[in-house]
Protein backbone atom coordinates (compact mmCIF):
# COMPACT_ATOMS: atom_id res chain seq x y z
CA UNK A 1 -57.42 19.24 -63.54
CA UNK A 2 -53.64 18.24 -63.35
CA UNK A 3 -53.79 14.91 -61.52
CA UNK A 4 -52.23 11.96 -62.32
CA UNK A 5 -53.22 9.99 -59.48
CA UNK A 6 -56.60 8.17 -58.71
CA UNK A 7 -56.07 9.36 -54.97
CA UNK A 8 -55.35 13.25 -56.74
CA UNK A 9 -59.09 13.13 -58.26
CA UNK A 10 -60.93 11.55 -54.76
CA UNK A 11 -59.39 14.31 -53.01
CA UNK A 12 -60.84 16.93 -55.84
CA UNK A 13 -64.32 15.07 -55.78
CA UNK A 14 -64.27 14.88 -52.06
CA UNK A 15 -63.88 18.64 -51.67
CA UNK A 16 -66.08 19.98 -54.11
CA UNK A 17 -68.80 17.68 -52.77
CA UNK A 18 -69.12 15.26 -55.42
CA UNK A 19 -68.07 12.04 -53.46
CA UNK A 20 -69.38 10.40 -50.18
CA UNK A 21 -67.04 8.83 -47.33
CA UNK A 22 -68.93 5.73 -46.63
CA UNK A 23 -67.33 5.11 -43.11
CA UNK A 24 -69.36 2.45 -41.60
CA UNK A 25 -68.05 -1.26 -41.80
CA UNK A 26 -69.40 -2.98 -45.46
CA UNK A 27 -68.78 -6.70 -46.60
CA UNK A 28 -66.68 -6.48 -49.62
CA UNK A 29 -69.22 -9.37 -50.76
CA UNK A 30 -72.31 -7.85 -52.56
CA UNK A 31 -73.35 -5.01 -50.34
CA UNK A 32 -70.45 -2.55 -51.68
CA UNK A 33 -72.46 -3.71 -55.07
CA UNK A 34 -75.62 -2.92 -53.99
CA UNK A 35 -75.02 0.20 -51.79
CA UNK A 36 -73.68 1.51 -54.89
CA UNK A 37 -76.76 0.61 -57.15
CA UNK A 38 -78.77 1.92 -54.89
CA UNK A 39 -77.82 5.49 -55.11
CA UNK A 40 -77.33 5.02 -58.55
CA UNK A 41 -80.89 4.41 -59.06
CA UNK A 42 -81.90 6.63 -56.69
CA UNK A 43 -80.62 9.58 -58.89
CA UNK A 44 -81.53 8.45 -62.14
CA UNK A 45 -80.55 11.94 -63.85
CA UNK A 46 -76.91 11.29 -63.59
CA UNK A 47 -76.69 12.95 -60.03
CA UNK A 48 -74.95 10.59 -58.24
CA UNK A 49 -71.79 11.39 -56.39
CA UNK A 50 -68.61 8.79 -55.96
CA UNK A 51 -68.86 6.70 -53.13
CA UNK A 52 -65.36 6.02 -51.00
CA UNK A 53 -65.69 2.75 -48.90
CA UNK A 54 -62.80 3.28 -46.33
CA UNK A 55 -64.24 0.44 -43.62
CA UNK A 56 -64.30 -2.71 -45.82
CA UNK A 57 -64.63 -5.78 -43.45
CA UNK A 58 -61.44 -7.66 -43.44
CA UNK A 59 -59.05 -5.26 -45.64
CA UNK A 60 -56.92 -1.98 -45.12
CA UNK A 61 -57.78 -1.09 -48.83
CA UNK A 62 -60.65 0.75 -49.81
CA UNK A 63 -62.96 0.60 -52.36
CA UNK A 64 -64.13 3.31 -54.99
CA UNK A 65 -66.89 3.33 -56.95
CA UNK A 66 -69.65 4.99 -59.57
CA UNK A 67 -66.22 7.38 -60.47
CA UNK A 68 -67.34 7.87 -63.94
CA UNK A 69 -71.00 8.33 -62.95
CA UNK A 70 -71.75 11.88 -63.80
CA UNK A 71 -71.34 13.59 -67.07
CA UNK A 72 -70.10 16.53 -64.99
CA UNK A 73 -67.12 14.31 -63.77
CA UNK A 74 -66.71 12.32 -66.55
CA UNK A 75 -66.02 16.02 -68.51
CA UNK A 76 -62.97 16.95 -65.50
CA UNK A 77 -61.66 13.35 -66.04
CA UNK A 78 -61.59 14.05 -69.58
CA UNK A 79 -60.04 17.75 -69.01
CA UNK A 80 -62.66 19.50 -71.14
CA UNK A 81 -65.47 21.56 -70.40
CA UNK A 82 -67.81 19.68 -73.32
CA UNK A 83 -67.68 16.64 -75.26
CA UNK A 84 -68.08 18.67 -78.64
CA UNK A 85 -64.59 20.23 -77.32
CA UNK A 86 -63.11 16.86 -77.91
CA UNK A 87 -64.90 16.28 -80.80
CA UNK A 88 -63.44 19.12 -82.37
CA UNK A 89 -59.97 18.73 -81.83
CA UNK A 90 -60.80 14.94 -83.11
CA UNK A 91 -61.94 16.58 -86.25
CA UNK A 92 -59.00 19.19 -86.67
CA UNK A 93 -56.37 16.36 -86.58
CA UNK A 94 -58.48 15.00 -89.64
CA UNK A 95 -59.22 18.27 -91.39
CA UNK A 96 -55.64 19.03 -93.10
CA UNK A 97 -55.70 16.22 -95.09
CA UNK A 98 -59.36 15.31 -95.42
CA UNK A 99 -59.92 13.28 -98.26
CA UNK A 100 -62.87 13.74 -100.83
CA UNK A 101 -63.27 10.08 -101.78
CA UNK A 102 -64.74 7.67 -99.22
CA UNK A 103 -62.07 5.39 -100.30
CA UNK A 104 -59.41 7.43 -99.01
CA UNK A 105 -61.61 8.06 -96.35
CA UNK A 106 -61.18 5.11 -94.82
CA UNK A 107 -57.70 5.22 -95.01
CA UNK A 108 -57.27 7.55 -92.99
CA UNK A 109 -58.62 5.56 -89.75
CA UNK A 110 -55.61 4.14 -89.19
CA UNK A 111 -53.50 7.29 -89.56
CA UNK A 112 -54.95 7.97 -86.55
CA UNK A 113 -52.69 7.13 -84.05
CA UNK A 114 -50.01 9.09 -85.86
CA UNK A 115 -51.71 12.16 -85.93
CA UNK A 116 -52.67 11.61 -81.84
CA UNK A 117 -48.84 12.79 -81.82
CA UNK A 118 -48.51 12.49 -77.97
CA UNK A 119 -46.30 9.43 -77.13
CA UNK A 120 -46.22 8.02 -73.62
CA UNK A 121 -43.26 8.74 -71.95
CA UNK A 122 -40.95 5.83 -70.07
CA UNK A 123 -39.70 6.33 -66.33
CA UNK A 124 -37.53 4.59 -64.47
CA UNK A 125 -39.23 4.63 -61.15
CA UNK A 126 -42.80 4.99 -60.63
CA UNK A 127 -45.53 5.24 -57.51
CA UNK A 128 -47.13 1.88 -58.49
CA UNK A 129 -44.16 0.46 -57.88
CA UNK A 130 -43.78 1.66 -53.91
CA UNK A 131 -44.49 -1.80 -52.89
CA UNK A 132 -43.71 -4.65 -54.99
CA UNK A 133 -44.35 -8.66 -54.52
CA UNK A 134 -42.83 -11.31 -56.74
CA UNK A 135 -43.58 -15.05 -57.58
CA UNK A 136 -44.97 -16.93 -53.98
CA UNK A 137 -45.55 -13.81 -52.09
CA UNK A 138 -48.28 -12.93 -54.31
CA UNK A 139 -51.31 -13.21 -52.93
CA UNK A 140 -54.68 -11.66 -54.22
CA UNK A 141 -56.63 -12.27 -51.29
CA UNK A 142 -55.09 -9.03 -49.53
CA UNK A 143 -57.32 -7.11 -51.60
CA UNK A 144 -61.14 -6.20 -50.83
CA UNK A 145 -61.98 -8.57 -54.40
CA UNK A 146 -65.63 -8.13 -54.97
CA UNK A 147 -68.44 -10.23 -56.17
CA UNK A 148 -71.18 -7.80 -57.64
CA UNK A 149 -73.96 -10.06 -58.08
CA UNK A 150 -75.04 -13.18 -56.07
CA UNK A 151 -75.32 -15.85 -58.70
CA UNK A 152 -71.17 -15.08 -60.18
CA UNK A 153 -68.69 -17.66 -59.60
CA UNK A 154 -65.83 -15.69 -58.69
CA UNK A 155 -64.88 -12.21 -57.96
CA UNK A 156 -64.15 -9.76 -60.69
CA UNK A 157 -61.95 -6.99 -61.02
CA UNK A 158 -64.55 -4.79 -63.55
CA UNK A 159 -62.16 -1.72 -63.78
CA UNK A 160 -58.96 -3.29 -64.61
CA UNK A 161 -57.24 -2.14 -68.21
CA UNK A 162 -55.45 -5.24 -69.27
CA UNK A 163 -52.40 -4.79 -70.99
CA UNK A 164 -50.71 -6.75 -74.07
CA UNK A 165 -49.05 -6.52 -77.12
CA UNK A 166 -49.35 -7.91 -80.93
CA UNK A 167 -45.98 -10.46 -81.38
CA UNK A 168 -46.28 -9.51 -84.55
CA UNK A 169 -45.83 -5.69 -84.55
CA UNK A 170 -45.03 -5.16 -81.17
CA UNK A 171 -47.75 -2.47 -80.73
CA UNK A 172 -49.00 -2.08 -77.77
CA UNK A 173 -53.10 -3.36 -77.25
CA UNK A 174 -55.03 -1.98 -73.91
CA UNK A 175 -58.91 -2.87 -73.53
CA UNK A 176 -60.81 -3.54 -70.44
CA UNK A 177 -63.37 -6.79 -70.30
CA UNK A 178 -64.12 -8.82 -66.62
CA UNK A 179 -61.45 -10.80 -65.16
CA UNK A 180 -62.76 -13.10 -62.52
CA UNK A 181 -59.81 -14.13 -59.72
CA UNK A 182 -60.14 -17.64 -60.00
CA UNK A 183 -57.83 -18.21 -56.95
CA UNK A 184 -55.30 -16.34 -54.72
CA UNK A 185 -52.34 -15.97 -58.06
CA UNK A 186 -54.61 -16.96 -61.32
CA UNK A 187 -57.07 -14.70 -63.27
CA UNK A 188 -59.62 -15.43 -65.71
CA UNK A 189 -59.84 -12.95 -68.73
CA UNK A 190 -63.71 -13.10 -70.50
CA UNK A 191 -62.65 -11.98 -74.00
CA UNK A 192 -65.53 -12.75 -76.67
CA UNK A 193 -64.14 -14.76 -79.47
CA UNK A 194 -64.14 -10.99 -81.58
CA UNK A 195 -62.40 -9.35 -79.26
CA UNK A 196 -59.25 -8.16 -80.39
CA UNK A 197 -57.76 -9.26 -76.70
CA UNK A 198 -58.77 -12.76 -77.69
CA UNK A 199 -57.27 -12.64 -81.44
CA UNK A 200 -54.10 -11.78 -80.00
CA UNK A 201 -54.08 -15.00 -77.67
CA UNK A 202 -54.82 -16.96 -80.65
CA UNK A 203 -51.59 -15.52 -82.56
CA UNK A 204 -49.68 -16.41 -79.25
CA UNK A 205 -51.10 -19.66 -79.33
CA UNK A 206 -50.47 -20.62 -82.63
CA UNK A 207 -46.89 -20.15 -81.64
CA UNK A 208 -46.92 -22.05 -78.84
CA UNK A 209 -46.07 -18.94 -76.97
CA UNK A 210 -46.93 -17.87 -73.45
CA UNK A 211 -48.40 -14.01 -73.57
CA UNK A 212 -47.45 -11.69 -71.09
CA UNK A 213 -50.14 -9.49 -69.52
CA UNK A 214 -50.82 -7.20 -67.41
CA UNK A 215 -53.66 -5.95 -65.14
CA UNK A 216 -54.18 -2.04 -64.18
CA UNK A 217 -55.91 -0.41 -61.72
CA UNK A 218 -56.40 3.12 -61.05
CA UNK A 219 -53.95 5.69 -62.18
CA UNK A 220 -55.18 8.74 -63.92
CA UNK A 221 -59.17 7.38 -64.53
CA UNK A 222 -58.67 8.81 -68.38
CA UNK A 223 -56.94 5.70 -69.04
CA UNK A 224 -59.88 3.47 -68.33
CA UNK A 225 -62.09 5.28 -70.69
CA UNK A 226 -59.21 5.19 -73.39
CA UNK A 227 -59.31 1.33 -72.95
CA UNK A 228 -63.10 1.29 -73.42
CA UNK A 229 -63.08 3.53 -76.23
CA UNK A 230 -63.69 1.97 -79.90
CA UNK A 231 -60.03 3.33 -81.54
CA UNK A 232 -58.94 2.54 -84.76
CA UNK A 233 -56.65 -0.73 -85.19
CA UNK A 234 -53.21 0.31 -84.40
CA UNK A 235 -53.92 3.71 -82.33
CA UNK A 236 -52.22 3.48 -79.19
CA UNK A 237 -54.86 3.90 -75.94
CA UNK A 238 -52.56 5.38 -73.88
CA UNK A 239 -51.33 7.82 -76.94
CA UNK A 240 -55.19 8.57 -76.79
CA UNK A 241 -54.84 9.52 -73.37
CA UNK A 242 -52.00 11.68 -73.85
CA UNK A 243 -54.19 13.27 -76.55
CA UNK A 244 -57.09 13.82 -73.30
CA UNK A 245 -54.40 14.96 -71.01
CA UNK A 246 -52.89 16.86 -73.41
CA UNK A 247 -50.16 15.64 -71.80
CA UNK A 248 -48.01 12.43 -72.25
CA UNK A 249 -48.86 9.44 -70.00
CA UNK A 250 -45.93 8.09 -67.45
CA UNK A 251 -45.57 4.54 -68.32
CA UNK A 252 -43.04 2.11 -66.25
CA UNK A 253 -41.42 -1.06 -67.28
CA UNK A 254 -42.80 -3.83 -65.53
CA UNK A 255 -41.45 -5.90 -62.43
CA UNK A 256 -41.52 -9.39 -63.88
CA UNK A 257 -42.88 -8.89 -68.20
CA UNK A 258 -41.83 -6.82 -70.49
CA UNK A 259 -44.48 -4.39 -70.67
CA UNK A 260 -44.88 -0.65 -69.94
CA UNK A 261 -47.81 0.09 -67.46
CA UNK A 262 -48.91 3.34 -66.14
CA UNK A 263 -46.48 4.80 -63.45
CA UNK A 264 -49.06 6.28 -61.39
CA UNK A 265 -51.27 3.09 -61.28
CA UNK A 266 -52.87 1.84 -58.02
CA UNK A 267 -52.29 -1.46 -58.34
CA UNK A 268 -50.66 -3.46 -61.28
CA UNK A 269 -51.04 -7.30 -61.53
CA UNK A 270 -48.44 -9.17 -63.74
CA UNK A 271 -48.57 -12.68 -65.27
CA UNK A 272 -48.41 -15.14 -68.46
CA UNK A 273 -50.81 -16.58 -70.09
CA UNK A 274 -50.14 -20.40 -70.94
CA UNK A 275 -51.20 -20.97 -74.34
CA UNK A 276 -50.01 -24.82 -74.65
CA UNK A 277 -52.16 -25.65 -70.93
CA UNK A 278 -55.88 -26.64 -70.53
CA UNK A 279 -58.59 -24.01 -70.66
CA UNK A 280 -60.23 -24.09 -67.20
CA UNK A 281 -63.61 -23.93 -66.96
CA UNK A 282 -65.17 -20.64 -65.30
CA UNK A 283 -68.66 -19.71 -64.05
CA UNK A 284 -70.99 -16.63 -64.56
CA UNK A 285 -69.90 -13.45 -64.23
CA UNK A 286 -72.19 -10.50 -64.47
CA UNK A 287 -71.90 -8.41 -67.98
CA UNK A 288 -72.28 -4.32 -68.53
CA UNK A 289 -75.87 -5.81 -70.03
CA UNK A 290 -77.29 -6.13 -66.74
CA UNK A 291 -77.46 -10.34 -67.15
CA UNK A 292 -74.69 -12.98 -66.71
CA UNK A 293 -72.22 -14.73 -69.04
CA UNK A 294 -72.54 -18.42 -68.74
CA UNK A 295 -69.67 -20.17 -67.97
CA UNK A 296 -67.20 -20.69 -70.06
CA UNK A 297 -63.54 -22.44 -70.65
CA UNK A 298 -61.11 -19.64 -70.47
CA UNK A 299 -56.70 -19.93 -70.28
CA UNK A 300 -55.96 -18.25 -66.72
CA UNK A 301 -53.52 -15.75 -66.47
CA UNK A 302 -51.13 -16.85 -64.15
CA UNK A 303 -49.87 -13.99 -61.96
CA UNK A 304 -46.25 -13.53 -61.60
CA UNK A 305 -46.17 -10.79 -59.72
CA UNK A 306 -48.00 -7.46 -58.03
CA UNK A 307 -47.01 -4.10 -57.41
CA UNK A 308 -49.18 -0.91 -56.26
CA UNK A 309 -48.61 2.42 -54.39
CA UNK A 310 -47.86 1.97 -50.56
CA UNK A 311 -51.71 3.18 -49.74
CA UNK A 312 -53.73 1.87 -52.62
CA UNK A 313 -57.23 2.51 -53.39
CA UNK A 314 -59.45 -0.50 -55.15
CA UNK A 315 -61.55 0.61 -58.02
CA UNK A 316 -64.60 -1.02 -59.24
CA UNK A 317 -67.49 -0.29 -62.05
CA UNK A 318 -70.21 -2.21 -60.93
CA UNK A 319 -72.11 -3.89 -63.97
CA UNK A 320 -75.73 -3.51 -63.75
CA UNK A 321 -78.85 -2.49 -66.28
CA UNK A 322 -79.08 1.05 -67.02
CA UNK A 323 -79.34 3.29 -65.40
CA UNK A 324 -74.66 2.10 -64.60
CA UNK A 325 -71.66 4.04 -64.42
CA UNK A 326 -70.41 2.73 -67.58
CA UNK A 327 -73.36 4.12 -69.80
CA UNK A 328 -71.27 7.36 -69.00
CA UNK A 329 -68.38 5.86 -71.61
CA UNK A 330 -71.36 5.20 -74.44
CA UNK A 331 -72.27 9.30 -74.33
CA UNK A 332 -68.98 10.65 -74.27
CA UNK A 333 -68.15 8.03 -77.46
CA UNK A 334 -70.72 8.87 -79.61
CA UNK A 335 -69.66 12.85 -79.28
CA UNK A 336 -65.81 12.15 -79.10
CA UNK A 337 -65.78 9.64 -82.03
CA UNK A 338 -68.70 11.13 -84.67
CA UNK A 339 -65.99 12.84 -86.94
CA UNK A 340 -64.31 9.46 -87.07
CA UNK A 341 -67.39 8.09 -88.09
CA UNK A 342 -68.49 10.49 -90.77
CA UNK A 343 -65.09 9.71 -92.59
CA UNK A 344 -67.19 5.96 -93.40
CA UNK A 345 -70.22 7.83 -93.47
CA UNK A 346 -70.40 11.58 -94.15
CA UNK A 347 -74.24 12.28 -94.56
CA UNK A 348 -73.97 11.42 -90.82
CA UNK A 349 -75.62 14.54 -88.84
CA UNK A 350 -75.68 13.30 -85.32
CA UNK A 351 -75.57 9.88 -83.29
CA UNK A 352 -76.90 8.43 -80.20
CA UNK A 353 -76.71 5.27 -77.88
CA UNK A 354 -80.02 5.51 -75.90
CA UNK A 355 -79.43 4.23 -72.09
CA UNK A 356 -82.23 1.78 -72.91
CA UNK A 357 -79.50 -0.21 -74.97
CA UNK A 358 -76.79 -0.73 -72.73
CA UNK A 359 -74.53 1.41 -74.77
CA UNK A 360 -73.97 -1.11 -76.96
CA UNK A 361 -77.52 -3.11 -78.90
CA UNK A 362 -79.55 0.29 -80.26
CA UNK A 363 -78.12 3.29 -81.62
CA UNK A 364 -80.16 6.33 -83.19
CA UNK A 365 -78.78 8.10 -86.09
CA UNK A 366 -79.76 11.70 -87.87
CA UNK A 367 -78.14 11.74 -91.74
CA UNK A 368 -78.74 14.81 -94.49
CA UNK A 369 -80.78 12.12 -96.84
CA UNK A 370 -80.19 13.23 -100.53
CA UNK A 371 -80.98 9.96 -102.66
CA UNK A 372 -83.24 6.85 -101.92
CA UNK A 373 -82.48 4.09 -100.13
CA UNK A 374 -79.59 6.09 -98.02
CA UNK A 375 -80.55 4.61 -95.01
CA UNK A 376 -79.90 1.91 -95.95
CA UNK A 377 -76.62 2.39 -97.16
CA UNK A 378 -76.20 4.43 -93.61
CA UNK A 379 -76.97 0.91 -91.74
CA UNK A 380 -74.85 -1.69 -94.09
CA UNK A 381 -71.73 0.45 -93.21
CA UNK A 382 -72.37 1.27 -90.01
CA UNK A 383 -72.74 -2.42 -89.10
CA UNK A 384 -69.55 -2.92 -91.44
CA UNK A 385 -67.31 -1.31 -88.89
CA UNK A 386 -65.63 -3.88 -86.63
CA UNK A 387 -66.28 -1.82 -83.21
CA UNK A 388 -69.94 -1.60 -83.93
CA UNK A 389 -70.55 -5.47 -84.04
CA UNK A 390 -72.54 -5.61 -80.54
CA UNK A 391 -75.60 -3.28 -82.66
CA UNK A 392 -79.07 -5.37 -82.69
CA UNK A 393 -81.14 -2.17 -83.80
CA UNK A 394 -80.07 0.94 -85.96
CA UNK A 395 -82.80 3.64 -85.89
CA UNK A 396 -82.19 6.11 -89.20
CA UNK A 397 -84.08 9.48 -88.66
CA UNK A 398 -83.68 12.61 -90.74
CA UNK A 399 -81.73 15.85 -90.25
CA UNK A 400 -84.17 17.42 -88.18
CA UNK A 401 -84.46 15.01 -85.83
CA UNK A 402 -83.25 14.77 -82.16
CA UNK A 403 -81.46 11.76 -81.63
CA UNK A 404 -81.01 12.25 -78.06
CA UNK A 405 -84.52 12.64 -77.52
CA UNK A 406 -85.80 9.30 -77.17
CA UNK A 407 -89.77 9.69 -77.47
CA UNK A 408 -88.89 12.33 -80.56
CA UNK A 409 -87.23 9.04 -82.90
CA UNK A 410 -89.93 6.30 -81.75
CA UNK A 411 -92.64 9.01 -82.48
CA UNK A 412 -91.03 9.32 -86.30
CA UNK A 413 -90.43 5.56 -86.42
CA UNK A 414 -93.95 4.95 -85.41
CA UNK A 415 -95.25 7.37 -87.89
CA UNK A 416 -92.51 7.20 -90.80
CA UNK A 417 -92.12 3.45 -91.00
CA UNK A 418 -93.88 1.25 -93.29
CA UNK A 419 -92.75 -2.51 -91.89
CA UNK A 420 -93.44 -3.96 -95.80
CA UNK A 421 -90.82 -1.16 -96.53
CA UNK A 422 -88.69 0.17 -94.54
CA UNK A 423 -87.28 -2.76 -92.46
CA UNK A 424 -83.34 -3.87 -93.31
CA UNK A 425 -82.34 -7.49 -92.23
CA UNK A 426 -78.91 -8.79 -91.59
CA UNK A 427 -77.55 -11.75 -89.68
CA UNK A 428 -73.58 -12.03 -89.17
CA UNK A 429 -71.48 -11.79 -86.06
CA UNK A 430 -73.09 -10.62 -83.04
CA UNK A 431 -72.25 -9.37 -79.91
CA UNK A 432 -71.32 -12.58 -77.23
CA UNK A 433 -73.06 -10.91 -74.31
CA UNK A 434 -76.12 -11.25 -76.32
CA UNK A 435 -78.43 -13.86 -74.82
CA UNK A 436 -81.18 -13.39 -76.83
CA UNK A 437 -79.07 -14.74 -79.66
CA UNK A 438 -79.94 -18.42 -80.76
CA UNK A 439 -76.22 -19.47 -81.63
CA UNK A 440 -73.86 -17.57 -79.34
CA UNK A 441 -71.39 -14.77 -80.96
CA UNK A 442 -73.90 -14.45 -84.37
CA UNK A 443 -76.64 -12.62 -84.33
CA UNK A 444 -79.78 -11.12 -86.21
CA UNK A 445 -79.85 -7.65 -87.09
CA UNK A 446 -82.63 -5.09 -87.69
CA UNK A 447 -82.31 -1.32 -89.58
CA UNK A 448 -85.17 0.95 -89.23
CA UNK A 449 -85.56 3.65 -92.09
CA UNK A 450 -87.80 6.12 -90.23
CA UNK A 451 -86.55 9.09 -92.96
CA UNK A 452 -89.08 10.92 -95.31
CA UNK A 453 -89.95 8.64 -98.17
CA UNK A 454 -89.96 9.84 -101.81
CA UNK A 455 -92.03 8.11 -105.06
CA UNK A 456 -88.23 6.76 -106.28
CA UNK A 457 -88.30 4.48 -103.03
CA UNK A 458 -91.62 3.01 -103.65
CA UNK A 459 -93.87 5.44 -101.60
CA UNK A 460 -96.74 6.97 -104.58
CA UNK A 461 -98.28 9.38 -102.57
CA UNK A 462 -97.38 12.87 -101.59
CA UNK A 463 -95.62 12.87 -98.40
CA UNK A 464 -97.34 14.91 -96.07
CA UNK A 465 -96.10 18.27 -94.61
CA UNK A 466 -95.41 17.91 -90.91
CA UNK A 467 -97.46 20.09 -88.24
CA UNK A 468 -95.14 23.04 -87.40
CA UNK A 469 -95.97 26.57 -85.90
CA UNK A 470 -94.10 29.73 -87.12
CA UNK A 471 -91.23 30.85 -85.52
CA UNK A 472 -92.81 34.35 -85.85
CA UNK A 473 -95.91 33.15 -83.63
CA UNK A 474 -93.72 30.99 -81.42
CA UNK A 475 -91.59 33.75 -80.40
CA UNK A 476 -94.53 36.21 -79.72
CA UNK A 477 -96.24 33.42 -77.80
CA UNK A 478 -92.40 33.52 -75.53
CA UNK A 479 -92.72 36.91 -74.95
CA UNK A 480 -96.19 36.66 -73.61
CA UNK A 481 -95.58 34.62 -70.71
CA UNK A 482 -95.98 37.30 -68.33
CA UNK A 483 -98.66 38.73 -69.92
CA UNK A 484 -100.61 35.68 -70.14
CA UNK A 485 -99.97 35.09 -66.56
CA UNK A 486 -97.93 31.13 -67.33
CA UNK A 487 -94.02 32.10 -66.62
């Protein structure tokens, strides 16, 4: 698809029949929200097509929503006809100079972003840019701001990438968490304390430094996965994106920061952060968990000055339990990033982030097992890696299991697991949306080694042999069908 802008892809969606023109008049105040969950639920096999609210009471702008809520879309967004397409070129960037020690493994994470090898490129004049309000005249208000959920403080821009960089290395840092609009010029960022958005503010605060920031919306929708997407520390997101497109991203200086944005953004908020002022306090906003974040005390982001394209459109991911849009960014992860993953662990055979977890509390994973106790070892370093902090549960299953078959692992964990045995602890930092969590931002941890046990990890008995018919029989049984009168 060669698109760069967010209107470029509606148009593509519209005509091949994968998005709805929602015409009639909608509040921009929960029923956007729940139209949208609605349909969402209502085609619970990942069926349902991108709705376009053009009549939204009180505002010129319309809204978009469930974009990225198909794998069959998520794949043309991504410009590849498979996952395991993107996979692959993952792994061939790593496969010249694979290392045999996991040592040097791991130091290859962070050559990462070298290898990526497709800068953005910087122009002078861009189509976010068309209109473009400074200081007093902006005003937030002329947008069709949504509240998702009835019990949230504030409205929330949920598909904004926000955009920084490190004062210390001057590398650029793009991730995407709420941001509640707190009034008509101040937003409210909801970093958890181990986000690397929030570490940054700490470096600019220990300096007594104001950081500059920036708020995207739309553009080419790769660049909203790239900001979701666990990359290593230092990889550029919009690099990543470049990698996608296999083309480089248009980035534009900014109107009032110095910061690059994406040229062919929607809409592009810019503002400061006062790091020597009071923390306000916020209320709840609703979470990708499908509950609310309490309210917390949070440095606004005082806006300094808007730009976007002379007929914007407002994009939104609406947070809800799964079945969401964003559980679409958890399945193309686990296939984009598993050769990534088997550089820290290289028995790895396959991985999976069940819908049932958010995308972000359970994750099923298949390893070749050669020695006892790997499982364990499996779960210690996957819960080692920094981007894998939110995990409650780790499910280890062998070789020939399907991860993405749900009822297939809890069938060998119900069967293979001994509780006295086979259970691995932890407690360390946890995942802040976490509720269930007693203190918040550390959490309890449980590994589940539902592999094949052998006498040298404690089991003294024969493991049994596994019911299995013969291919032989299987296939004659295929051939049958007809015959047997059950095609």
């Amino acid at each position: 698809m060669n698109a760069d802008h967010l209107a470029d892809f509606v148009a593509n969606f519209e005509e091949a029949g994968q998005l709805v023109r929602i015409s009639a008049p909608v509040e921009s105040e929960l029923e956007i929200a729940a139209i949208t969950e609605h349909v969402i639920k209502s085609n619970p096999e990942g069926l349902a097509p991108v709705l376009l609210f053009d009549q939204v009471k009180g505002h010129k702008v319309p809204v978009l929503t469930n974009l990225y809520g198909s794998l069959p879309r998520l794949l043309q967004i991504l410009r590849t006809d498979s996952l395991d397409a993107i996979a692959d070129r993952v792994a061939g960037l790593l496969s010249p100079d694979l290392p045999e020690g996991w040592l040097d493994s791991l130091k290859m994470i962070p050559q990462f972003s070298q290898l990526l090898n497709i800068k953005p490129r910087i122009v002078k004049t861009a189509s976010c840019q068309q209109v473009v309000k400074l200081g007093r005249d902006v005003n937030l208000s002329e947008f069709p701001l949504l509240k998702n959920w009835p019990d949230e403080a504030f409205p929330t821009i949920t598909a904004g990438q926000i955009v920084t960089f490190d004062p210390d290395t001057n590398a650029r840092f793009v991730n995407a968490r709420p941001i509640q609009v707190i009034s008509e010029q101040q937003l409210a960022i909801r970093w958890s304390q181990h986000d690397a958005g929030y570490q940054l503010l700490q470096k600019y605060q220990s300096r007594d430094q104001q950081m500059p920031a920036a708020i995207v919306l739309g553009g080419d929708p790769v660049g909203l996965y790239s900001a979701h997407a666990p990359l290593p520390t230092l990889t550029d997101p919009y690099a990543f994106s470049g990698f996608l497109r296999n083309q480089s991203l248009e980035l534009v200086k900014g109107r009032s920061i110095d910061l690059e944005v994406p040229a062919h953004a929607e809409i592009v908020m810019e503002g400061f952060i006062d790091t020597t002022a009071d923390p306000l306090e916020v209320g709840p906003v609703a979470n990708p968990t499908g509950y609310y974040s309490p309210s917390e005390y949070v440095l606004p982001l005082h806006l300094s000055a808007v730009t976007h394209r002379a007929n914007p459109i407002w994009p939104a991911l609406i947070p809800a339990a799964p079945p969401a849009e964003e559980g679409l960014f958890a399945q193309a992860t686990e296939r984009i990033f598993r050769p990534l993953l088997k550089l820290v662990v290289p028995e790895l055979v396959d991985v999976h982030f069940p819908p049932s977890g958010t995308g972000r509390y359970l994750l099923f994973v298949s390893i070749q097992k050669s020695y006892p106790h790997q499982a364990r070892r499996v779960v210690n370093a996957l819960w080692s890696l920094e981007r894998l902090l939110s995990l409650k549960l780790i499910i280890v299953v062998d070789q020939d299991v399907n991860v993405h078959n749900e009822s297939e692992v809890w069938y060998h964990v119900s069967t293979n697991v001994n509780p006295g045995r086979d259970l691995i602890f932890s407690e360390g930092p946890g995942d802040d949306y976490d509720h269930s969590a007693t203190v918040k931002g550390i959490g309890h941890k449980l590994g589940f080694d539902a592999t094949r046990k052998t006498t040298a990890e404690g089991h003294p008995r024969e493991w049994p042999d596994a019911l299995q018919m013969p291919t032989e029989i299987q296939q004659r049984v295929q051939s049958r069908l007809d015959e047997l009168g059950l095609s």
